[in-house]
JSON list of C-alpha atoms in Angstrom, two decimals:
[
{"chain": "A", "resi": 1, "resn": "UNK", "atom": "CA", "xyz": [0.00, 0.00, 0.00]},
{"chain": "A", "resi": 2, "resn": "UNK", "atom": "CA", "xyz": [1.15, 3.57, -0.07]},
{"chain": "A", "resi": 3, "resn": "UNK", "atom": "CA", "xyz": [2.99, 3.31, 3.58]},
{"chain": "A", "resi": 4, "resn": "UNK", "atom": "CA", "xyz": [4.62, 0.45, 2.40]},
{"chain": "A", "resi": 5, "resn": "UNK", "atom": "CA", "xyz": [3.07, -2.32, 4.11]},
{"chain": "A", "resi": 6, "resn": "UNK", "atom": "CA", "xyz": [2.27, -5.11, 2.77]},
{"chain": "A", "resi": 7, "resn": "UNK", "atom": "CA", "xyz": [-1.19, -5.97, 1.72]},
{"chain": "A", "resi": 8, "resn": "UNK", "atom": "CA", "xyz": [-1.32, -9.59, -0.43]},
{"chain": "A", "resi": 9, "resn": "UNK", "atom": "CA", "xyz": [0.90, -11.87, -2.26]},
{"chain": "A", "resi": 10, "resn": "UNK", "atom": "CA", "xyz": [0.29, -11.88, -6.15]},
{"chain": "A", "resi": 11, "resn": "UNK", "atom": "CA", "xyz": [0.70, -15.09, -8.06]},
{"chain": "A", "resi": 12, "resn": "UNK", "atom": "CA", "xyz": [0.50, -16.81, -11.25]},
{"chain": "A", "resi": 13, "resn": "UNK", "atom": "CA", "xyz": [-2.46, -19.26, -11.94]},
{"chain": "A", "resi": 14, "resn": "UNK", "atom": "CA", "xyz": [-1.48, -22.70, -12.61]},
{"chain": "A", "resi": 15, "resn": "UNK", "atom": "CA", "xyz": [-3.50, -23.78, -15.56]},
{"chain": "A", "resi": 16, "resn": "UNK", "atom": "CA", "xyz": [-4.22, -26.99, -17.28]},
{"chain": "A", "resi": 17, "resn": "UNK", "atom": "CA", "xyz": [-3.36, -29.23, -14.18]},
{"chain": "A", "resi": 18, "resn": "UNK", "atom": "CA", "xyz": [-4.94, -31.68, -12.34]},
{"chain": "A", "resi": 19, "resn": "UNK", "atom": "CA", "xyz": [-5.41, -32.73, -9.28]},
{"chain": "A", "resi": 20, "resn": "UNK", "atom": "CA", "xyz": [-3.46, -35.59, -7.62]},
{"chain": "A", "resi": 21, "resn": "UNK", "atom": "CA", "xyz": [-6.82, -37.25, -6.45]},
{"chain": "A", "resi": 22, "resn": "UNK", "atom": "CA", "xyz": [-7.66, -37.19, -10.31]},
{"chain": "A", "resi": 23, "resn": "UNK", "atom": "CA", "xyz": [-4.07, -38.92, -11.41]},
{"chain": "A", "resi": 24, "resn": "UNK", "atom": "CA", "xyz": [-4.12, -42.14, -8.92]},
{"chain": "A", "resi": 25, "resn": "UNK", "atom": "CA", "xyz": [-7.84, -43.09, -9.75]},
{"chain": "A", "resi": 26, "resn": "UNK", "atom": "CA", "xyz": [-7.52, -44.92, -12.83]},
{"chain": "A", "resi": 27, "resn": "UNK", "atom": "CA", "xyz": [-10.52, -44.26, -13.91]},
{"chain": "A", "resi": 28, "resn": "UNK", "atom": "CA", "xyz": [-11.11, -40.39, -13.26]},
{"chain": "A", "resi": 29, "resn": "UNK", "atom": "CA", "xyz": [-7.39, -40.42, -15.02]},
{"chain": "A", "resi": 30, "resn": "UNK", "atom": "CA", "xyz": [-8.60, -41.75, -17.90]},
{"chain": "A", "resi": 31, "resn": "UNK", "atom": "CA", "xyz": [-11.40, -39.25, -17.99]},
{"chain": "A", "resi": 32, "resn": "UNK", "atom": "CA", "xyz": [-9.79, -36.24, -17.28]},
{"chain": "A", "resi": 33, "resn": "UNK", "atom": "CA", "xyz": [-6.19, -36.63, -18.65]},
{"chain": "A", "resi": 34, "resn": "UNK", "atom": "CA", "xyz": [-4.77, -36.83, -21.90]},
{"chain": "A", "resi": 35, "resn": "UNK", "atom": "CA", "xyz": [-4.38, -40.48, -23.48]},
{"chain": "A", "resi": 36, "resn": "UNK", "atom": "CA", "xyz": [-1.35, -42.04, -22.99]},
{"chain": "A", "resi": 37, "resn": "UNK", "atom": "CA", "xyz": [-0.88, -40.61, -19.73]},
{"chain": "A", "resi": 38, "resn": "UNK", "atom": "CA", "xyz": [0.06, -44.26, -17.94]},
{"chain": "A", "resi": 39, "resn": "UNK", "atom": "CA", "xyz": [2.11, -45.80, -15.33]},
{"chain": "A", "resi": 40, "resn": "UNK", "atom": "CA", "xyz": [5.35, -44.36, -17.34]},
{"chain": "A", "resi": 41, "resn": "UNK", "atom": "CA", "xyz": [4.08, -40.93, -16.38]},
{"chain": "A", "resi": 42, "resn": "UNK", "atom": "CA", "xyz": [2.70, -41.99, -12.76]},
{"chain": "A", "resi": 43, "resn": "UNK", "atom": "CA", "xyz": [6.50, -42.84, -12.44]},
{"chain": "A", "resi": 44, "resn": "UNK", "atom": "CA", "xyz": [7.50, -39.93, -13.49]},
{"chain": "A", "resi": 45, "resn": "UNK", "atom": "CA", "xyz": [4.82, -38.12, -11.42]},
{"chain": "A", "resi": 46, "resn": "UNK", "atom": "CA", "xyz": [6.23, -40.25, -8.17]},
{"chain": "A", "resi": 47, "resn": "UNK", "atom": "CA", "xyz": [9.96, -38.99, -8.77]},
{"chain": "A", "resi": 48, "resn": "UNK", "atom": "CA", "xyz": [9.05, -35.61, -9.57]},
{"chain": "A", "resi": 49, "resn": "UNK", "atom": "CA", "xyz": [7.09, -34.96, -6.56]},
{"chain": "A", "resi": 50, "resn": "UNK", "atom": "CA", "xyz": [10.19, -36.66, -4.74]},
{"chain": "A", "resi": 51, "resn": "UNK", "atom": "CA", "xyz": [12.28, -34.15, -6.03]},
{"chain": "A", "resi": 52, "resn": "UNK", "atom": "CA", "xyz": [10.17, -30.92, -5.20]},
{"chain": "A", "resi": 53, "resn": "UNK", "atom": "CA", "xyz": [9.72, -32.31, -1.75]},
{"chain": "A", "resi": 54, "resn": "UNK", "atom": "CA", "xyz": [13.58, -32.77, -1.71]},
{"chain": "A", "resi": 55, "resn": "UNK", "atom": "CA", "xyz": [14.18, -29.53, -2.35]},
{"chain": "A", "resi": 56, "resn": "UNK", "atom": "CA", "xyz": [11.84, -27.59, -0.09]},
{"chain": "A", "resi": 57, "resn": "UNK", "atom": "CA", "xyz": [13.87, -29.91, 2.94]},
{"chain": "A", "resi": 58, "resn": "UNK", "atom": "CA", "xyz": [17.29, -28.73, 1.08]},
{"chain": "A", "resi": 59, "resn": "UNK", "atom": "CA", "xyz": [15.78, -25.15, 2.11]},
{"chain": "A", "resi": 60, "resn": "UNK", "atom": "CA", "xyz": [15.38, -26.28, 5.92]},
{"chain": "A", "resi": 61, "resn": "UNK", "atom": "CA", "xyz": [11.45, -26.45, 5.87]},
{"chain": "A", "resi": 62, "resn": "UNK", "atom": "CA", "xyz": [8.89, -28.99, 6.69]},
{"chain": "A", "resi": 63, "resn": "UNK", "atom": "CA", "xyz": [6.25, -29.42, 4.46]},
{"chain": "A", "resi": 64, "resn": "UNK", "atom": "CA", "xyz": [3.74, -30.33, 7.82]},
{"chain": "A", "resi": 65, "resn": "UNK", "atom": "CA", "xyz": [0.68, -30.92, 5.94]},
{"chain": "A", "resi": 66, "resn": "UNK", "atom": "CA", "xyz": [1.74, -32.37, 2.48]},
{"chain": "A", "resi": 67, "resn": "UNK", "atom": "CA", "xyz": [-1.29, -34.07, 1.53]},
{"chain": "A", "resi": 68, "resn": "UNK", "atom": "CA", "xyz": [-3.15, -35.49, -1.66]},
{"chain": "A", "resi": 69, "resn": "UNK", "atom": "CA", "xyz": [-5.09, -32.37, -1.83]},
{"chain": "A", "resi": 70, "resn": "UNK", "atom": "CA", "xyz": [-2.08, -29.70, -2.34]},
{"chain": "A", "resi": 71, "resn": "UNK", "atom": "CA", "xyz": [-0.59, -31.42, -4.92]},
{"chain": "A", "resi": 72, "resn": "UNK", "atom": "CA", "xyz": [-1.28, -30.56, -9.00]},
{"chain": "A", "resi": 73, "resn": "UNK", "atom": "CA", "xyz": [-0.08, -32.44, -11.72]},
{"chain": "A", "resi": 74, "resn": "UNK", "atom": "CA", "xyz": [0.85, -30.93, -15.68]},
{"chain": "A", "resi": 75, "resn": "UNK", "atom": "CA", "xyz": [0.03, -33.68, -18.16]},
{"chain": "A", "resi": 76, "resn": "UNK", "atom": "CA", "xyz": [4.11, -33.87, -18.81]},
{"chain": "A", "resi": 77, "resn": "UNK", "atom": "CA", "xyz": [4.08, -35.40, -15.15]},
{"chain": "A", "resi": 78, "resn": "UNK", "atom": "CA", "xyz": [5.55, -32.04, -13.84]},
{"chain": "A", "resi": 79, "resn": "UNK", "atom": "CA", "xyz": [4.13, -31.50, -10.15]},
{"chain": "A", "resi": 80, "resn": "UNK", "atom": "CA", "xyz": [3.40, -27.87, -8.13]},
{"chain": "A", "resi": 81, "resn": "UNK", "atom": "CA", "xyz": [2.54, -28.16, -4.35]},
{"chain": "A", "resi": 82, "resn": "UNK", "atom": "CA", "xyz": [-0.08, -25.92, -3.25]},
{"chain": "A", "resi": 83, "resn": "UNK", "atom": "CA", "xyz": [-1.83, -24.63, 0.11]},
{"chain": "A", "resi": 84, "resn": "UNK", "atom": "CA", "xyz": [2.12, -24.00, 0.98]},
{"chain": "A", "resi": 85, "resn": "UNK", "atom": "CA", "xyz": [1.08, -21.38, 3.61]},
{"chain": "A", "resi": 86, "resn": "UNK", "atom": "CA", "xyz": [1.40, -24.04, 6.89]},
{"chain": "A", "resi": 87, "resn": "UNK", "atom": "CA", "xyz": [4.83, -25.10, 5.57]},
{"chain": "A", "resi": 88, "resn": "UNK", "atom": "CA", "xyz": [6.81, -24.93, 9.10]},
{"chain": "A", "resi": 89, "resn": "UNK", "atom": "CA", "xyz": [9.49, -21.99, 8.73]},
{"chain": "A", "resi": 90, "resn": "UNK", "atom": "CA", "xyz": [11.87, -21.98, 11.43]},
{"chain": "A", "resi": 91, "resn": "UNK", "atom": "CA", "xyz": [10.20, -21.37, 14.52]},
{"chain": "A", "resi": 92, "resn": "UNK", "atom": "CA", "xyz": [6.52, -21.16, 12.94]},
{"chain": "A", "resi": 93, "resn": "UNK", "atom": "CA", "xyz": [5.01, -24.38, 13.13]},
{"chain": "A", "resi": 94, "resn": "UNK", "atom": "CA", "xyz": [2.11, -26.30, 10.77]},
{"chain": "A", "resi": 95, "resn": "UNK", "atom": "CA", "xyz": [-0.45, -26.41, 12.71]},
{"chain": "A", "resi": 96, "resn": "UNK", "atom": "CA", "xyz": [-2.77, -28.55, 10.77]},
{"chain": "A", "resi": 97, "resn": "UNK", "atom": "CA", "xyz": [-2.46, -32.44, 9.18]},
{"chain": "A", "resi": 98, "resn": "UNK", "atom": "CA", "xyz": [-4.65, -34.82, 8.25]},
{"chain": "A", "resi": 99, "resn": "UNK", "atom": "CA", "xyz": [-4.91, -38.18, 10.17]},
{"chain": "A", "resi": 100, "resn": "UNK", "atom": "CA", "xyz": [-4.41, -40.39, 6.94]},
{"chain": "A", "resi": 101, "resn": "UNK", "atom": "CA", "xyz": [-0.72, -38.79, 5.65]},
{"chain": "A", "resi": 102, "resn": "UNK", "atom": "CA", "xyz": [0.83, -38.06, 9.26]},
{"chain": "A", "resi": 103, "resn": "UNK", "atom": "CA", "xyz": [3.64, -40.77, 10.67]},
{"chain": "A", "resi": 104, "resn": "UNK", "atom": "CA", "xyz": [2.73, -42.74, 13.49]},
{"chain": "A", "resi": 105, "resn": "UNK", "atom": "CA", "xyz": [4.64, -40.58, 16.00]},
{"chain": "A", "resi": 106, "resn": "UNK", "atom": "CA", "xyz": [2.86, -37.44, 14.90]},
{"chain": "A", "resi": 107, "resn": "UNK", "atom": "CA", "xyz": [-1.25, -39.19, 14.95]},
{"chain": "A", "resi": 108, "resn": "UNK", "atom": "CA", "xyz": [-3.05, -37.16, 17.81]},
{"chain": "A", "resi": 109, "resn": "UNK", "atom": "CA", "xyz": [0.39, -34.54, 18.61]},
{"chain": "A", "resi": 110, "resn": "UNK", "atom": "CA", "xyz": [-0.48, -31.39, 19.73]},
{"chain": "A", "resi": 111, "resn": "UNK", "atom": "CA", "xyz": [0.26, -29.12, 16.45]},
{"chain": "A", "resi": 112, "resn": "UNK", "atom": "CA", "xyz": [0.83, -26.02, 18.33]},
{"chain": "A", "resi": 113, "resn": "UNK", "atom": "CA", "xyz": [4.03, -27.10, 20.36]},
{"chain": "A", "resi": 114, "resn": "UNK", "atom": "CA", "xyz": [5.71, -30.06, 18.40]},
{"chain": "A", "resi": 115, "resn": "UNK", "atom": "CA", "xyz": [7.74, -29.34, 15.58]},
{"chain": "A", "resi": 116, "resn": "UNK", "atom": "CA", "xyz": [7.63, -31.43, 12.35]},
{"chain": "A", "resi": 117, "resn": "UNK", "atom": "CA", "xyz": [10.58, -32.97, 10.83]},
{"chain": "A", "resi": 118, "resn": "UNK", "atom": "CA", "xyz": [11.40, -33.78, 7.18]},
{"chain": "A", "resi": 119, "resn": "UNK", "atom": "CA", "xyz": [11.01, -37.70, 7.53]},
{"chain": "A", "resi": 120, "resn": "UNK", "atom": "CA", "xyz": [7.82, -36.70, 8.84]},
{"chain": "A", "resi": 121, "resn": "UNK", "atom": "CA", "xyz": [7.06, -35.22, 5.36]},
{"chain": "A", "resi": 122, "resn": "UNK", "atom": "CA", "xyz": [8.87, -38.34, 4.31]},
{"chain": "A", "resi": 123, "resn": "UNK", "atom": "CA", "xyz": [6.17, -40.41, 5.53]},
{"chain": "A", "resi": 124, "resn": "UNK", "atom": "CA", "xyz": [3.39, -38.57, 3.70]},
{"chain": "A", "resi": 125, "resn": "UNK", "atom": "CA", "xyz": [5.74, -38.61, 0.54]},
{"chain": "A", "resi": 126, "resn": "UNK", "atom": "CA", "xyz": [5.19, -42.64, 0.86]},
{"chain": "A", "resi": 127, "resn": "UNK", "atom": "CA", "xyz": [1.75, -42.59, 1.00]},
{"chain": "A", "resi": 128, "resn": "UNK", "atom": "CA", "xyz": [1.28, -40.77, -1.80]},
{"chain": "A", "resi": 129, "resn": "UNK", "atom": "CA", "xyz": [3.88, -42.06, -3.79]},
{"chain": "A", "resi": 130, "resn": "UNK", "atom": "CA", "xyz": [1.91, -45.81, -3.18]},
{"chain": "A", "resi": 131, "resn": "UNK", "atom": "CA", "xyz": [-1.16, -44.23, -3.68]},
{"chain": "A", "resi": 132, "resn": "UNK", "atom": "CA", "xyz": [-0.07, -43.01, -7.25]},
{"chain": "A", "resi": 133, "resn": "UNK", "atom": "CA", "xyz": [0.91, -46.21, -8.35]},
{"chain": "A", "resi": 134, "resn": "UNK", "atom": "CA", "xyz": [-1.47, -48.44, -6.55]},
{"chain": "A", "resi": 135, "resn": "UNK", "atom": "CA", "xyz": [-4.93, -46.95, -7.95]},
{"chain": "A", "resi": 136, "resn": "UNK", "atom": "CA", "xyz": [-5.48, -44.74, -4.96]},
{"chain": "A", "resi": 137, "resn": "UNK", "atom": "CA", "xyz": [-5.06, -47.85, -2.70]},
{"chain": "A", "resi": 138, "resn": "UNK", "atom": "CA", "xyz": [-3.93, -46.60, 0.59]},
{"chain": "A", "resi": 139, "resn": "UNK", "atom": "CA", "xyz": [-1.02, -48.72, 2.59]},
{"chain": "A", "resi": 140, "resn": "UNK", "atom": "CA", "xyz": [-2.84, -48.88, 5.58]},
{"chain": "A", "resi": 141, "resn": "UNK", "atom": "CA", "xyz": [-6.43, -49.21, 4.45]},
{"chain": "A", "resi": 142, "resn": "UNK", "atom": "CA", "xyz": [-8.34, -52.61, 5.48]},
{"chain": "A", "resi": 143, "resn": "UNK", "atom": "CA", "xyz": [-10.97, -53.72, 7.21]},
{"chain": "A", "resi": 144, "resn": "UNK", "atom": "CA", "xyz": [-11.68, -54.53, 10.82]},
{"chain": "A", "resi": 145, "resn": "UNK", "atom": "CA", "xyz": [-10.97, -52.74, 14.28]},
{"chain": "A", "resi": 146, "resn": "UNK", "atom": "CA", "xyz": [-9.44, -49.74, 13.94]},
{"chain": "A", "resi": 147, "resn": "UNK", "atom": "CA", "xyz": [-11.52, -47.95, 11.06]},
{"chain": "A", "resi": 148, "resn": "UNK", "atom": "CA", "xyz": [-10.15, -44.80, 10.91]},
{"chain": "A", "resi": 149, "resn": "UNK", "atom": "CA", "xyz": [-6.31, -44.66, 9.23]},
{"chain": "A", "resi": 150, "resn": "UNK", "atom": "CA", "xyz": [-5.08, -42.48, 11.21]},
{"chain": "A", "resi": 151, "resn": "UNK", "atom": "CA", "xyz": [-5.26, -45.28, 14.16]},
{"chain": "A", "resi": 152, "resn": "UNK", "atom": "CA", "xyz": [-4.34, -47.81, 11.57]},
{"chain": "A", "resi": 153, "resn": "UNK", "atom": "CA", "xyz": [-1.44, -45.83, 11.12]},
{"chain": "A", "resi": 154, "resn": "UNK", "atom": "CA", "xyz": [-0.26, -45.73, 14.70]},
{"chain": "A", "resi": 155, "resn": "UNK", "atom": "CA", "xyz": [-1.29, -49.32, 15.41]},
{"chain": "A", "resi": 156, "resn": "UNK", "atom": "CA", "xyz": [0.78, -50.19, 12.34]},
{"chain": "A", "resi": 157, "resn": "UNK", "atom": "CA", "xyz": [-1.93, -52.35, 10.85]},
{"chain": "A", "resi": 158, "resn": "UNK", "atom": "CA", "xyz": [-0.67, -52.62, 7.21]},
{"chain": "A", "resi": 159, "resn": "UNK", "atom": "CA", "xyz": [-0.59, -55.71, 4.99]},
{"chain": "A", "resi": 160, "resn": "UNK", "atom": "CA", "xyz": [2.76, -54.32, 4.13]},
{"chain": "A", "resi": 161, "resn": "UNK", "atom": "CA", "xyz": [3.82, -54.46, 8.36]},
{"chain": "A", "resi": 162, "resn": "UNK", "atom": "CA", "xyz": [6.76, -55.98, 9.39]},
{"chain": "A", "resi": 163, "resn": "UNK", "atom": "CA", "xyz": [5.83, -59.97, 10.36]},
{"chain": "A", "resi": 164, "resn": "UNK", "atom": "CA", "xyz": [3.17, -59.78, 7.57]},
{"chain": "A", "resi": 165, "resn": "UNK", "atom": "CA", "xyz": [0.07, -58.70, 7.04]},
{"chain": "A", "resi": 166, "resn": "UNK", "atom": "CA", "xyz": [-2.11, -57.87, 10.38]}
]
């Protein structure tokens, strides 16, 4: 404004992407994507969003709250994170997560006084990452006592679990 201050952040639009929820469902990707977009491109989808994850933890931040829903996709398998404004910068913390992406250790921390750390992020990377290739599958969805994955995730129910599946 005229005293200087600062009033907004200005950015570009991403166009022509899709979301991440529409890439790992087979069938919504071969709706809404262009043909030909298969598991070569889900592969390179999985390494790219390695990569831009890698970087952001080569700058010292935490994601937090990297989730299926902050992620778009170009239909060259190029990735852009969104929602970035709960990354944790130095001593300002992410203060929100959903149950199905966080590590065990994090599932029911208080937000406001525990920092996140990158193989935190790591964890969530994981889940995505077998998401994208598995159809959306998540690694700790099943059936039985706990329902919700955020407990399935801290009781370490997986069929994937060390010992086999549980």
């Amino acid at each position: 404004n005229s005293a200087g201050s600062v009033t907004g952040f200005l950015m570009p639009a991403i166009r022509g992407s899709y979301p991440f929820y529409d890439v790992y469902h087979e069938a919504t990707r071969r709706q809404s994507l262009p043909a030909g977009f298969g598991y070569q491109y889900l592969l390179r989808t999985s390494r790219n969003l390695c990569a831009a994850v890698s970087a952001i933890h080569d700058m010292g931040y935490v994601i937090g709250d990297l989730n299926d829903c902050n992620i778009l996709v170009q239909p060259d398998a190029r990735v852009t994170l969104i929602d970035c404004d709960s990354f944790q910068i130095g001593p300002f913390r992410c203060l929100v997560g959903r149950s199905e992406y966080t590590a065990p250790e994090m599932q029911g921390a208080n937000l406001s006084i525990t920092d996140r750390k990158a193989e935190q992020d790591c964890f969530a990377l994981a889940v995505l990452v077998y998401q994208l290739l598995m159809s959306g599958v998540h690694p700790y969805a099943g059936v039985g006592e706990p329902g919700e994955l955020g407990e399935r995730i801290k009781a370490a129910l997986s069929p994937h679990a060390p010992g086999g599946p549980k």
